[in-house]
Short mmCIF file of C-alpha atoms in Angstrom, two decimals:
data_model
loop_
_atom_site.label_atom_id
_atom_site.label_comp_id
_atom_site.label_asym_id
_atom_site.label_seq_id
_atom_site.Cartn_x
_atom_site.Cartn_y
_atom_site.Cartn_z
CA MET J 104 0.00 0.00 0.00
CA HIS J 105 1.38 3.38 -1.05
CA VAL J 106 0.00 6.36 0.88
CA LEU J 107 -0.09 9.90 -0.53
CA ALA J 108 -1.03 13.24 1.03
CA GLY J 109 -0.26 16.93 0.60
CA ALA J 110 1.99 18.08 -2.25
CA PRO J 111 2.90 14.55 -3.45
CA LEU J 112 -0.79 13.66 -3.74
CA LYS J 113 -1.49 16.86 -5.68
CA ALA J 114 1.41 16.31 -8.11
CA PHE J 115 0.43 12.68 -8.57
CA GLY J 116 -3.19 13.60 -9.37
CA GLU J 117 -2.22 16.37 -11.77
CA ASP J 118 0.13 14.11 -13.69
CA LEU J 119 -2.49 11.37 -14.07
CA ALA J 120 -5.17 13.90 -15.05
CA MET J 121 -2.92 15.26 -17.83
CA ALA J 122 -2.22 11.72 -19.03
CA PHE J 123 -5.97 11.01 -19.01
CA ARG J 124 -6.68 14.11 -21.14
CA ARG J 125 -4.02 13.03 -23.65
CA GLY J 126 -5.22 9.43 -23.70
CA ASP J 127 -1.79 8.36 -22.49
CA PHE J 128 -2.72 5.18 -20.62
CA ALA J 129 -3.20 1.49 -21.27
CA ALA J 130 -6.57 0.09 -22.28
CA PRO J 131 -8.48 -1.04 -19.19
CA SER J 132 -8.14 -4.78 -18.72
CA HIS J 133 -10.29 -5.41 -15.66
CA PHE J 134 -13.30 -6.45 -17.77
CA PRO J 135 -13.27 -9.23 -20.36
CA ASP J 136 -13.94 -8.35 -23.97
CA PRO J 137 -16.70 -8.97 -24.76
CA LEU J 138 -18.32 -8.43 -21.38
CA PRO J 139 -21.06 -11.06 -20.75
CA GLN J 140 -24.51 -9.57 -21.37
CA ALA J 141 -25.73 -9.84 -17.77
CA LEU J 142 -22.65 -7.95 -16.53
CA CYS J 143 -22.95 -5.44 -19.36
CA THR J 144 -26.53 -4.71 -18.31
CA HIS J 145 -25.46 -4.30 -14.68
CA ARG J 146 -22.62 -1.93 -15.64
CA ALA J 147 -24.97 0.16 -17.83
CA ASP J 148 -27.49 0.36 -14.98
CA PHE J 149 -24.76 1.56 -12.64
CA ALA J 150 -23.68 4.24 -15.14
CA VAL J 151 -27.25 5.54 -15.50
CA ARG J 152 -27.66 5.76 -11.73
CA TYR J 153 -24.18 7.19 -11.06
CA TYR J 154 -24.22 9.92 -13.68
CA GLY J 155 -27.89 10.58 -12.98
CA ALA J 156 -27.10 11.21 -9.29
CA LEU J 157 -24.43 13.67 -10.43
CA GLY J 158 -26.85 15.40 -12.84
CA ILE J 159 -24.74 14.41 -15.86
CA ASP J 160 -26.57 13.49 -19.07
CA ARG J 161 -25.44 10.20 -20.62
CA ASP J 162 -24.62 12.01 -23.89
CA ASP J 163 -22.54 14.72 -22.20
CA THR J 164 -19.11 13.20 -22.87
CA ALA J 165 -17.25 16.29 -21.62
CA ALA J 166 -18.99 16.21 -18.23
CA ARG J 167 -18.51 12.45 -17.96
CA ALA J 168 -14.79 12.82 -18.73
CA ALA J 169 -14.48 15.62 -16.15
CA GLN J 170 -16.09 13.35 -13.54
CA THR J 171 -13.78 10.47 -14.45
CA GLU J 172 -10.82 12.82 -14.10
CA ARG J 173 -11.83 13.53 -10.49
CA ASN J 174 -10.70 9.96 -9.71
CA PHE J 175 -7.08 10.98 -10.10
CA SER J 176 -7.29 13.57 -7.32
CA PHE J 177 -9.01 10.93 -5.18
CA PHE J 178 -12.23 12.98 -5.39
CA GLY J 179 -10.62 15.70 -3.26
CA ALA J 180 -9.84 13.40 -0.32
CA PRO J 181 -6.84 14.39 1.81
CA VAL J 182 -5.30 10.91 1.57
CA GLY J 183 -4.88 8.70 -1.46
CA LEU J 184 -3.89 5.05 -1.34
CA ILE J 185 -2.52 2.96 -4.19
CA PHE J 186 -2.62 -0.81 -3.73
CA SER J 187 -0.17 -2.94 -5.64
CA ILE J 188 0.50 -6.65 -5.85
CA ASP J 189 3.38 -8.81 -6.98
CA ALA J 190 2.54 -9.42 -10.64
CA ARG J 191 3.86 -12.98 -10.41
CA LEU J 192 1.04 -14.01 -8.07
CA GLY J 193 -2.17 -15.69 -9.25
CA HIS J 194 -5.87 -15.13 -8.71
CA HIS J 195 -5.97 -16.45 -5.16
CA SER J 196 -3.47 -13.82 -4.06
CA TRP J 197 -5.70 -11.12 -5.57
CA LEU J 198 -8.36 -12.38 -3.16
CA ASP J 199 -5.90 -11.81 -0.32
CA LEU J 200 -5.35 -8.26 -1.54
CA GLY J 201 -9.11 -7.68 -1.62
CA LEU J 202 -9.44 -8.94 1.94
CA TYR J 203 -6.59 -6.67 3.02
CA MET J 204 -8.27 -3.70 1.36
CA GLN J 205 -11.56 -4.52 3.04
CA GLY J 206 -9.72 -4.61 6.37
CA VAL J 207 -8.32 -1.13 5.68
CA MET J 208 -11.83 0.12 4.84
CA ILE J 209 -13.39 -1.39 7.97
CA ALA J 210 -10.58 -0.07 10.20
CA ALA J 211 -10.99 3.41 8.68
CA LYS J 212 -14.78 3.37 9.13
CA SER J 213 -14.40 2.28 12.76
CA ARG J 214 -12.48 5.53 13.26
CA GLY J 215 -15.07 7.67 11.44
CA ILE J 216 -13.07 7.86 8.19
CA ASP J 217 -14.67 7.14 4.82
CA THR J 218 -13.09 5.35 1.88
CA CYS J 219 -13.81 4.85 -1.81
CA PRO J 220 -12.04 2.06 -3.74
CA GLN J 221 -11.12 3.09 -7.30
CA VAL J 222 -10.16 0.73 -10.12
CA SER J 223 -9.64 3.73 -12.43
CA PHE J 224 -5.94 3.86 -11.49
CA ALA J 225 -5.07 0.44 -12.94
CA PRO J 226 -4.58 1.57 -16.59
CA PHE J 227 -2.02 4.15 -15.43
CA HIS J 228 0.36 1.62 -13.92
CA ALA J 229 3.45 2.74 -15.89
CA ARG J 230 3.09 6.34 -14.65
CA ILE J 231 2.15 5.30 -11.14
CA ALA J 232 5.12 2.92 -10.90
CA ARG J 233 7.49 5.81 -11.74
CA HIS J 234 5.84 8.16 -9.24
CA LEU J 235 5.90 5.65 -6.42
CA ARG J 236 9.22 4.01 -7.32
CA MET J 237 7.61 0.59 -7.42
CA GLU J 238 9.66 -2.55 -7.72
CA SER J 239 9.72 -4.03 -11.23
CA ASN J 240 7.48 -6.91 -10.16
CA GLU J 241 4.81 -4.64 -8.59
CA LEU J 242 1.53 -4.11 -10.41
CA THR J 243 -1.01 -1.38 -9.64
CA ALA J 244 -4.27 -3.05 -8.60
CA CYS J 245 -6.36 -0.01 -7.68
CA GLY J 246 -6.52 3.15 -5.64
CA MET J 247 -8.59 4.30 -2.70
CA ALA J 248 -9.68 7.73 -1.55
CA MET J 249 -9.62 8.23 2.23
CA GLY J 250 -11.19 11.15 4.03
CA PHE J 251 -14.57 12.38 5.19
CA GLY J 252 -17.47 11.84 2.82
CA ASP J 253 -20.37 14.22 2.43
CA PRO J 254 -23.50 12.22 3.31
CA ALA J 255 -25.66 14.96 1.77
CA ALA J 256 -24.03 14.65 -1.66
CA PRO J 257 -26.56 13.02 -4.03
CA VAL J 258 -23.97 10.57 -5.34
CA ASN J 259 -23.48 9.21 -1.81
CA GLY J 260 -27.19 8.46 -1.59
CA MET J 261 -27.23 6.55 -4.86
CA ALA J 262 -28.77 3.14 -4.34
CA MET J 263 -28.10 0.14 -6.52
CA PRO J 264 -30.75 -2.57 -6.50
CA ARG J 265 -29.72 -5.67 -4.60
CA GLN J 266 -30.36 -9.22 -5.72
CA GLY J 267 -31.93 -11.65 -3.31
CA VAL J 268 -29.55 -14.10 -1.64
CA GLU J 269 -30.96 -16.95 -3.73
CA ALA J 270 -29.50 -15.29 -6.86
CA PHE J 271 -25.88 -15.79 -5.76
CA VAL J 272 -25.83 -18.41 -2.96
CA SER J 273 -26.28 -22.13 -3.39
CA ASP J 274 -26.88 -24.25 -0.33
CA ALA J 275 -27.14 -27.89 0.64
CA GLY J 276 -28.36 -29.57 3.80
CA PHE J 277 -30.73 -26.83 4.91
CA ASP J 278 -34.09 -28.46 4.24
CA ALA J 279 -36.31 -29.14 7.25
CA SER J 280 -35.54 -32.87 7.59
CA ASP J 281 -31.77 -32.29 7.50
CA LEU J 282 -31.99 -29.52 10.07
CA GLN J 283 -34.16 -31.66 12.38
CA ALA J 284 -31.66 -34.54 12.09
CA ASP J 285 -28.79 -32.16 12.93
CA LYS J 286 -30.72 -30.78 15.91
CA THR J 287 -31.43 -34.31 17.21
CA ALA J 288 -27.78 -35.34 16.77
CA ALA J 289 -26.62 -32.19 18.60
CA SER J 290 -29.06 -32.90 21.43
CA GLN J 291 -27.82 -36.50 21.77
CA LEU J 292 -24.21 -35.29 21.79
CA ALA J 293 -24.99 -32.80 24.56
CA VAL J 294 -26.57 -35.57 26.67
CA GLN J 295 -23.56 -37.85 26.08
CA VAL J 296 -21.12 -35.08 27.08
CA GLN J 297 -23.10 -34.41 30.29
CA VAL J 298 -23.18 -38.09 31.22
CA GLU J 299 -19.45 -38.50 30.71
#
């Protein structure tokens, strides 16, 4: 985790914003091409809600670009974090990084500090690596803004619809007969432990 604040954060953000305006960054690779239709629909729904909450028309490319550019200054937060990972590691290690990031977010929130994870930094790895003097095997995974959010800002009240648990969880052994058998077995075990 690379932590930025003050003048270094400002210089970092300005450099990435200039690169963004020039189109000087790698093509994003965090989505497959083509994106499966269900995920494409979900992403489009998010865009409508996100830009709608900001009052930006979907056809206003200049306003959308200006909003995207705000990512690089960490949306004005006083602290910016860049998370990197050893590029030689596989998918399971990316899970570890995600868990670590979630821990950072939970620890921050427990202290009254808000966070916003940002994948928008990933295509700028070459520039970021120079700024942060990363090791040659480090890869930029994402960034994170850290500061104090404005709960009254419309974008912070944006709600995405949630799927029911049955849409993404499969279960086994939870029907009534299985649960009753488990309860009986647990009861018998408790009696056996007490007798012994």
